[in-house]
Amino acid sequence: MDNYNIKPTEGEMEILQVLWQKGNATVREVHESLNKKDSGYTTTLKLMQILHEKGMVDRDTTQKTHVYKALVSQDKTEKQLVNKMIDNVFNGSAARLVMQALGNHSASAEEIDEIKKYLDSLK
């Protein structure tokens, strides 16, 4: 799949995150992991069918209960979505994205150390 065309919706991203964590999962397992009170099983099923149609997940239909797995990698998906956000929201400025993220969310000391190490590696 062409990773530049990955365009999951918010609901689809939540499902992908469950599949990345679990590896393989049934619709019921994904639905239970999402633990959404405002969304029914059929909504989860429909979103997973859409992800399959988009080529973002694979579905094993050899058993009575279909098992899904992500075909797109978490790393590539996150990179593509962040690049899209930098271009569309922050006018191409990665620095503005980082400053906004750090200003709105309190990072732990470990996260700040990790960010510092990463920045040092870029020099």
Coordinates of C-alpha atoms in Angstrom, one line a residue:
M1 CA 0.0 0.0 0.0
D2 CA 1.2 3.5 -0.8
N3 CA 1.8 5.0 2.6
Y4 CA 1.4 8.5 1.3
N5 CA -2.3 7.8 0.8
I6 CA -3.0 6.7 4.4
K7 CA -5.9 8.8 5.6
P8 CA -7.5 7.2 8.6
T9 CA -10.3 9.0 10.3
E10 CA -10.2 9.4 14.1
G11 CA -12.3 6.3 14.7
E12 CA -10.1 4.3 12.2
M13 CA -7.0 5.4 14.0
E14 CA -8.4 4.2 17.3
I15 CA -8.9 0.8 15.8
L16 CA -5.5 0.7 14.2
Q17 CA -3.9 1.5 17.6
V18 CA -5.7 -1.5 19.1
L19 CA -4.5 -3.7 16.2
W20 CA -0.9 -2.4 16.5
Q21 CA -1.0 -3.2 20.2
K22 CA -2.6 -6.7 19.9
G23 CA -1.2 -7.8 16.6
N24 CA -4.3 -9.8 15.5
A25 CA -7.8 -9.3 16.9
T26 CA -11.4 -10.0 16.2
V27 CA -14.0 -7.3 15.8
R28 CA -15.3 -8.1 19.3
E29 CA -11.8 -7.9 20.8
V30 CA -11.2 -4.5 19.2
H31 CA -14.6 -3.3 20.2
E32 CA -14.0 -4.3 23.9
S33 CA -10.6 -2.7 23.9
L34 CA -12.1 0.6 22.6
N35 CA -14.5 0.5 25.6
K36 CA -16.8 3.1 24.0
K37 CA -20.2 3.5 25.6
D38 CA -21.5 5.7 22.8
S39 CA -20.5 3.3 20.0
G40 CA -22.0 -0.1 19.2
Y41 CA -20.4 -3.3 18.0
T42 CA -21.8 -2.7 14.5
T43 CA -20.1 0.7 14.2
T44 CA -16.7 -1.0 15.1
L45 CA -17.5 -3.7 12.5
K46 CA -18.3 -1.2 9.8
L47 CA -15.1 0.9 10.5
M48 CA -13.0 -2.3 10.3
Q49 CA -14.7 -3.3 7.0
I50 CA -13.8 0.2 5.7
L51 CA -10.2 -0.2 6.9
H52 CA -10.1 -3.5 5.0
E53 CA -11.5 -1.8 1.8
K54 CA -8.9 0.9 2.1
G55 CA -6.2 -1.8 2.3
M56 CA -5.1 -0.7 5.8
V57 CA -6.0 -4.0 7.5
D58 CA -6.0 -7.6 6.4
R59 CA -8.9 -10.0 7.3
D60 CA -8.5 -13.7 7.8
T61 CA -11.8 -15.3 6.9
T62 CA -10.8 -19.0 7.2
Q63 CA -12.4 -19.2 10.6
K64 CA -16.0 -18.5 11.6
T65 CA -14.8 -15.4 13.5
H66 CA -12.8 -13.1 11.2
V67 CA -9.4 -12.0 12.5
Y68 CA -7.9 -8.7 11.5
K69 CA -4.4 -7.3 11.5
A70 CA -3.0 -3.9 10.5
L71 CA -1.2 -3.8 7.1
V72 CA 0.1 -0.3 7.6
S73 CA 2.9 0.3 10.2
Q74 CA 2.4 2.5 13.2
D75 CA 5.6 4.3 12.5
K76 CA 4.9 5.2 8.9
T77 CA 1.3 6.1 9.7
E78 CA 2.3 8.4 12.5
K79 CA 5.0 10.0 10.3
Q80 CA 2.6 10.6 7.5
L81 CA -0.1 12.1 9.7
V82 CA 2.4 14.3 11.5
N83 CA 3.9 15.6 8.2
K84 CA 0.3 16.3 7.0
M85 CA -0.4 18.2 10.3
I86 CA 2.9 20.2 10.0
D87 CA 2.0 21.2 6.5
N88 CA -1.7 21.9 7.0
V89 CA -1.8 23.3 10.5
F90 CA 1.6 24.7 11.3
N91 CA 2.5 26.2 7.9
G92 CA 5.4 23.7 7.4
S93 CA 7.0 24.6 10.8
A94 CA 8.0 21.5 12.8
A95 CA 9.2 23.8 15.6
R96 CA 5.8 25.4 16.0
L97 CA 4.2 21.9 16.3
V98 CA 6.7 20.8 18.9
M99 CA 6.3 24.0 20.9
Q100 CA 2.5 23.8 20.8
A101 CA 2.6 20.2 21.9
L102 CA 5.0 20.8 24.8
G103 CA 3.1 23.9 25.8
N104 CA -0.3 22.1 25.9
H105 CA 0.8 18.8 27.6
S106 CA 3.0 18.4 30.6
A107 CA 5.9 16.1 29.6
S108 CA 7.5 13.9 32.2
A109 CA 11.1 14.3 33.2
E110 CA 11.9 11.1 31.3
E111 CA 10.1 12.4 28.2
I112 CA 12.0 15.7 28.3
D113 CA 15.3 13.8 28.7
E114 CA 14.3 11.7 25.7
I115 CA 13.5 14.8 23.6
K116 CA 16.8 16.4 24.6
K117 CA 18.7 13.4 23.5
Y118 CA 16.9 13.3 20.2
L119 CA 17.6 17.0 19.6
D120 CA 21.3 16.5 20.4
S121 CA 21.4 13.6 17.9
L122 CA 20.2 16.0 15.2
K123 CA 23.1 18.5 15.6

